[in-house]
Amino acid sequence: MIEDILPPGVTSSEAFDDAAPAPLFPAEAALMAGRRARRRRQFATARACARRCLADLGRRPVALLPGPGGAPRWPSGVVGSITHCEGYRAAVAAPASAVAALGIDAEPAGPLPRGVLALIASEAERAHLAALAAAAPSVPWDRVFFSAKEAAYKAWYPATGIWLGFRDATLTLSPAGGFTATLHPPLPPPVDPVYEGRWLAGPELVLTAVARGAGGPERAPQPEMISVGAPS
């Protein structure tokens, strides 16, 4: 599924359960010591996906431990991202010479818990989502919105080391499967703060992905938006 929203040159691997053997490196196992068995299985399967991505790039398997902010530290010369939710684990990776930033996120395809949207979206963004929902009510727009911001932050933080909250971004979704996230860091950003991404919503899963080329952002023209209430 995730490959459908990734650009060429990005390798991916995904799993829908934890049935396949997924051994951990000693440092990873130590990190998971004391965690619930379900969480350990999720972690191990996601790491196995990541190591399959590294193999596709011709790289040897290594332990992928969290760095500052919790993002996994990939081997030198590789950028990547990992996600997991109920019934889904995935990883993506690419050579740093070709891709400067990657971020993916997976969420269950249901509405956000009550009250969450007001915490993560501005008034203009909520109006934008209401317009999208009126035109296409079968899409869980609030969940797509949440996931897209997560994917943008996962691309942003490893490249900058600057922590942002959900309100530190303005997100515009396209009904055709794209989105634009403009991040608002507290200081002049070290990289272009505008990220383009893609989203996919199925009966059970919402997936989002952001990928930025090493030469800078490649901003594909976005399809015409539903304009009522779209954030400026």
Short mmCIF file of C-alpha atoms in Angstrom, two decimals:
data_model
loop_
_atom_site.label_atom_id
_atom_site.label_comp_id
_atom_site.label_asym_id
_atom_site.label_seq_id
_atom_site.Cartn_x
_atom_site.Cartn_y
_atom_site.Cartn_z
CA MET A 1 0.00 0.00 0.00
CA ILE A 2 2.59 2.56 1.07
CA GLU A 3 4.45 2.27 -2.25
CA ASP A 4 1.43 3.81 -4.00
CA ILE A 5 2.20 7.22 -2.45
CA LEU A 6 6.01 7.16 -2.66
CA PRO A 7 8.16 8.67 -5.40
CA PRO A 8 10.64 6.60 -7.45
CA GLY A 9 13.87 5.80 -5.66
CA VAL A 10 12.29 5.24 -2.24
CA THR A 11 12.20 1.61 -1.11
CA SER A 12 9.49 0.34 1.22
CA SER A 13 8.41 -2.69 3.23
CA GLU A 14 5.19 -3.30 5.13
CA ALA A 15 3.48 -5.94 7.27
CA PHE A 16 -0.08 -6.36 8.44
CA ASP A 17 0.66 -8.55 11.45
CA ASP A 18 3.56 -9.75 13.58
CA ALA A 19 3.52 -13.38 12.46
CA ALA A 20 6.88 -13.41 10.64
CA PRO A 21 10.03 -13.92 12.74
CA ALA A 22 11.63 -10.55 13.50
CA PRO A 23 14.79 -10.92 15.61
CA LEU A 24 16.18 -7.83 17.29
CA PHE A 25 19.76 -6.72 17.77
CA PRO A 26 20.84 -6.85 21.44
CA ALA A 27 20.65 -3.07 21.85
CA GLU A 28 17.12 -3.05 20.42
CA ALA A 29 16.05 -5.91 22.67
CA ALA A 30 17.46 -4.03 25.68
CA LEU A 31 15.47 -0.97 24.64
CA MET A 32 12.27 -3.04 24.64
CA ALA A 33 12.99 -4.82 27.93
CA GLY A 34 10.05 -4.50 30.28
CA ARG A 35 7.64 -3.39 27.56
CA ARG A 36 4.43 -5.26 26.91
CA ALA A 37 4.73 -8.23 24.57
CA ARG A 38 2.41 -6.62 22.02
CA ARG A 39 4.57 -3.48 21.87
CA ARG A 40 7.73 -5.57 21.52
CA ARG A 41 6.22 -7.48 18.59
CA GLN A 42 5.17 -4.26 16.86
CA PHE A 43 8.63 -2.78 17.33
CA ALA A 44 10.35 -5.92 16.05
CA THR A 45 8.17 -6.19 12.95
CA ALA A 46 8.68 -2.51 12.11
CA ARG A 47 12.46 -2.92 12.51
CA ALA A 48 12.34 -5.99 10.26
CA CYS A 49 10.59 -3.86 7.63
CA ALA A 50 13.32 -1.24 7.98
CA ARG A 51 16.07 -3.83 7.55
CA ARG A 52 14.39 -5.11 4.38
CA CYS A 53 14.52 -1.55 3.08
CA LEU A 54 18.23 -1.36 3.89
CA ALA A 55 18.80 -4.67 2.08
CA ASP A 56 17.03 -3.28 -0.98
CA LEU A 57 19.53 -0.41 -0.90
CA GLY A 58 22.44 -2.85 -0.67
CA ARG A 59 23.13 -1.99 2.96
CA ARG A 60 23.82 -4.48 5.74
CA PRO A 61 21.34 -4.86 8.62
CA VAL A 62 22.03 -2.72 11.67
CA ALA A 63 20.34 -1.85 14.94
CA LEU A 64 18.00 1.11 14.50
CA LEU A 65 17.87 2.89 17.84
CA PRO A 66 15.99 6.09 18.65
CA GLY A 67 17.90 9.33 18.44
CA PRO A 68 16.97 12.71 19.92
CA GLY A 69 13.23 13.21 19.66
CA GLY A 70 12.63 9.49 19.29
CA ALA A 71 13.21 9.23 15.53
CA PRO A 72 15.22 6.14 14.51
CA ARG A 73 18.87 6.76 13.65
CA TRP A 74 19.53 5.39 10.18
CA PRO A 75 23.00 4.46 8.91
CA SER A 76 25.10 7.23 7.43
CA GLY A 77 24.05 7.97 3.86
CA VAL A 78 20.49 6.71 4.35
CA VAL A 79 17.28 8.57 5.19
CA GLY A 80 14.16 6.73 6.27
CA SER A 81 11.02 6.62 8.33
CA ILE A 82 9.09 4.00 10.30
CA THR A 83 5.44 3.84 11.32
CA HIS A 84 3.08 1.40 12.97
CA CYS A 85 -0.53 1.29 14.07
CA GLU A 86 -3.11 -1.39 14.76
CA GLY A 87 -2.81 -3.96 11.95
CA TYR A 88 0.00 -2.23 10.06
CA ARG A 89 3.77 -1.68 10.25
CA ALA A 90 5.91 -0.08 7.55
CA ALA A 91 9.29 1.46 6.81
CA VAL A 92 10.72 3.45 3.92
CA ALA A 93 14.30 4.36 3.07
CA ALA A 94 16.35 6.00 0.33
CA PRO A 95 19.93 7.10 -0.31
CA ALA A 96 20.62 10.50 1.23
CA SER A 97 22.26 11.47 -2.06
CA ALA A 98 18.84 11.25 -3.74
CA VAL A 99 16.36 12.07 -0.96
CA ALA A 100 16.89 14.67 1.74
CA ALA A 101 13.91 13.91 3.96
CA LEU A 102 11.31 11.19 4.40
CA GLY A 103 8.31 10.91 6.67
CA ILE A 104 5.49 8.36 6.72
CA ASP A 105 2.56 7.77 9.03
CA ALA A 106 -0.19 5.17 9.33
CA GLU A 107 -3.45 5.57 11.25
CA PRO A 108 -6.67 3.59 11.65
CA ALA A 109 -9.26 4.86 9.17
CA GLY A 110 -11.71 6.16 11.73
CA PRO A 111 -12.52 9.60 13.13
CA LEU A 112 -10.21 11.18 15.66
CA PRO A 113 -11.26 10.96 19.32
CA ARG A 114 -13.56 13.75 20.40
CA GLY A 115 -11.73 16.97 21.15
CA VAL A 116 -8.45 16.10 19.41
CA LEU A 117 -9.07 18.09 16.22
CA ALA A 118 -9.54 21.32 18.17
CA LEU A 119 -6.10 20.80 19.71
CA ILE A 120 -4.22 20.20 16.46
CA ALA A 121 -6.03 22.35 13.87
CA SER A 122 -6.62 26.07 13.57
CA GLU A 123 -10.07 27.51 12.96
CA ALA A 124 -9.22 27.95 9.27
CA GLU A 125 -8.00 24.37 9.02
CA ARG A 126 -11.18 23.08 10.67
CA ALA A 127 -13.27 25.03 8.16
CA HIS A 128 -11.17 23.54 5.37
CA LEU A 129 -11.82 20.03 6.68
CA ALA A 130 -15.54 20.73 6.99
CA ALA A 131 -15.63 21.74 3.31
CA LEU A 132 -13.81 18.56 2.32
CA ALA A 133 -16.17 16.45 4.44
CA ALA A 134 -19.21 18.05 2.83
CA ALA A 135 -17.90 17.18 -0.64
CA ALA A 136 -16.57 13.69 0.20
CA PRO A 137 -18.13 12.45 3.47
CA SER A 138 -16.78 8.91 3.11
CA VAL A 139 -13.17 10.07 3.73
CA PRO A 140 -12.03 10.38 7.38
CA TRP A 141 -10.60 13.83 6.72
CA ASP A 142 -9.68 14.61 10.32
CA ARG A 143 -7.62 11.41 10.51
CA VAL A 144 -5.94 12.16 7.15
CA PHE A 145 -5.16 15.64 8.47
CA PHE A 146 -3.60 14.28 11.68
CA SER A 147 -1.55 11.70 9.77
CA ALA A 148 -0.31 14.21 7.21
CA LYS A 149 1.00 16.52 9.94
CA GLU A 150 2.73 13.54 11.57
CA ALA A 151 4.41 12.63 8.27
CA ALA A 152 5.56 16.21 7.72
CA TYR A 153 7.05 16.40 11.22
CA LYS A 154 8.81 13.07 10.73
CA ALA A 155 10.48 14.51 7.63
CA TRP A 156 11.26 17.83 9.32
CA TYR A 157 12.74 16.86 12.69
CA PRO A 158 15.63 14.59 11.60
CA ALA A 159 16.71 17.25 9.10
CA THR A 160 16.58 20.17 11.55
CA GLY A 161 16.49 18.94 15.16
CA ILE A 162 13.79 21.55 15.81
CA TRP A 163 10.76 20.32 17.73
CA LEU A 164 7.36 21.61 16.61
CA GLY A 165 3.81 21.11 17.83
CA PHE A 166 0.75 20.35 15.74
CA ARG A 167 -0.24 24.01 15.70
CA ASP A 168 3.17 24.92 14.23
CA ALA A 169 2.03 23.88 10.76
CA THR A 170 -0.65 24.90 8.30
CA LEU A 171 -1.96 21.98 6.29
CA THR A 172 -3.98 21.97 3.08
CA LEU A 173 -5.38 18.68 1.79
CA SER A 174 -6.28 17.93 -1.80
CA PRO A 175 -9.20 15.59 -2.48
CA ALA A 176 -7.06 14.11 -5.27
CA GLY A 177 -4.59 12.64 -2.77
CA GLY A 178 -2.02 15.36 -2.14
CA PHE A 179 -1.27 17.78 0.67
CA THR A 180 0.91 20.77 1.46
CA ALA A 181 2.27 21.41 4.95
CA THR A 182 3.84 24.79 5.75
CA LEU A 183 5.76 24.60 9.03
CA HIS A 184 6.22 27.61 11.29
CA PRO A 185 9.38 27.16 13.39
CA PRO A 186 10.17 29.76 16.07
CA LEU A 187 13.41 30.79 14.33
CA PRO A 188 14.35 31.16 10.65
CA PRO A 189 14.30 27.59 9.38
CA PRO A 190 17.51 25.90 8.18
CA VAL A 191 15.58 24.19 5.37
CA ASP A 192 12.56 25.08 3.26
CA PRO A 193 9.58 24.71 5.65
CA VAL A 194 7.08 23.78 2.93
CA TYR A 195 6.54 20.06 2.42
CA GLU A 196 4.51 18.30 -0.24
CA GLY A 197 3.06 14.86 0.40
CA ARG A 198 0.52 12.26 -0.63
CA TRP A 199 -2.24 10.49 1.27
CA LEU A 200 -4.22 7.31 0.82
CA ALA A 201 -7.37 6.28 2.71
CA GLY A 202 -8.71 2.73 2.61
CA PRO A 203 -11.45 0.96 4.53
CA GLU A 204 -9.15 0.28 7.50
CA LEU A 205 -6.04 2.44 7.10
CA VAL A 206 -4.96 5.99 6.38
CA LEU A 207 -1.41 6.36 5.03
CA THR A 208 0.56 9.54 4.40
CA ALA A 209 4.05 10.18 3.05
CA VAL A 210 6.40 13.12 2.56
CA ALA A 211 9.55 12.86 0.44
CA ARG A 212 11.91 15.70 -0.47
CA GLY A 213 14.60 15.36 -3.10
CA ALA A 214 18.20 16.05 -2.14
CA GLY A 215 18.26 18.98 -4.53
CA GLY A 216 15.45 20.70 -2.65
CA PRO A 217 11.67 20.53 -2.67
CA GLU A 218 10.05 19.48 -5.90
CA ARG A 219 6.62 21.00 -5.70
CA ALA A 220 4.27 19.25 -8.06
CA PRO A 221 1.23 21.28 -9.08
CA GLN A 222 -1.64 20.43 -6.76
CA PRO A 223 -5.10 19.64 -8.12
CA GLU A 224 -7.73 22.32 -7.65
CA MET A 225 -8.86 22.37 -4.04
CA ILE A 226 -12.32 22.63 -2.58
CA SER A 227 -11.97 26.32 -1.85
CA VAL A 228 -14.62 26.92 0.79
CA GLY A 229 -12.84 27.42 4.08
CA ALA A 230 -9.39 26.49 2.77
CA PRO A 231 -6.69 27.94 4.99
CA SER A 232 -4.66 30.75 3.50
#
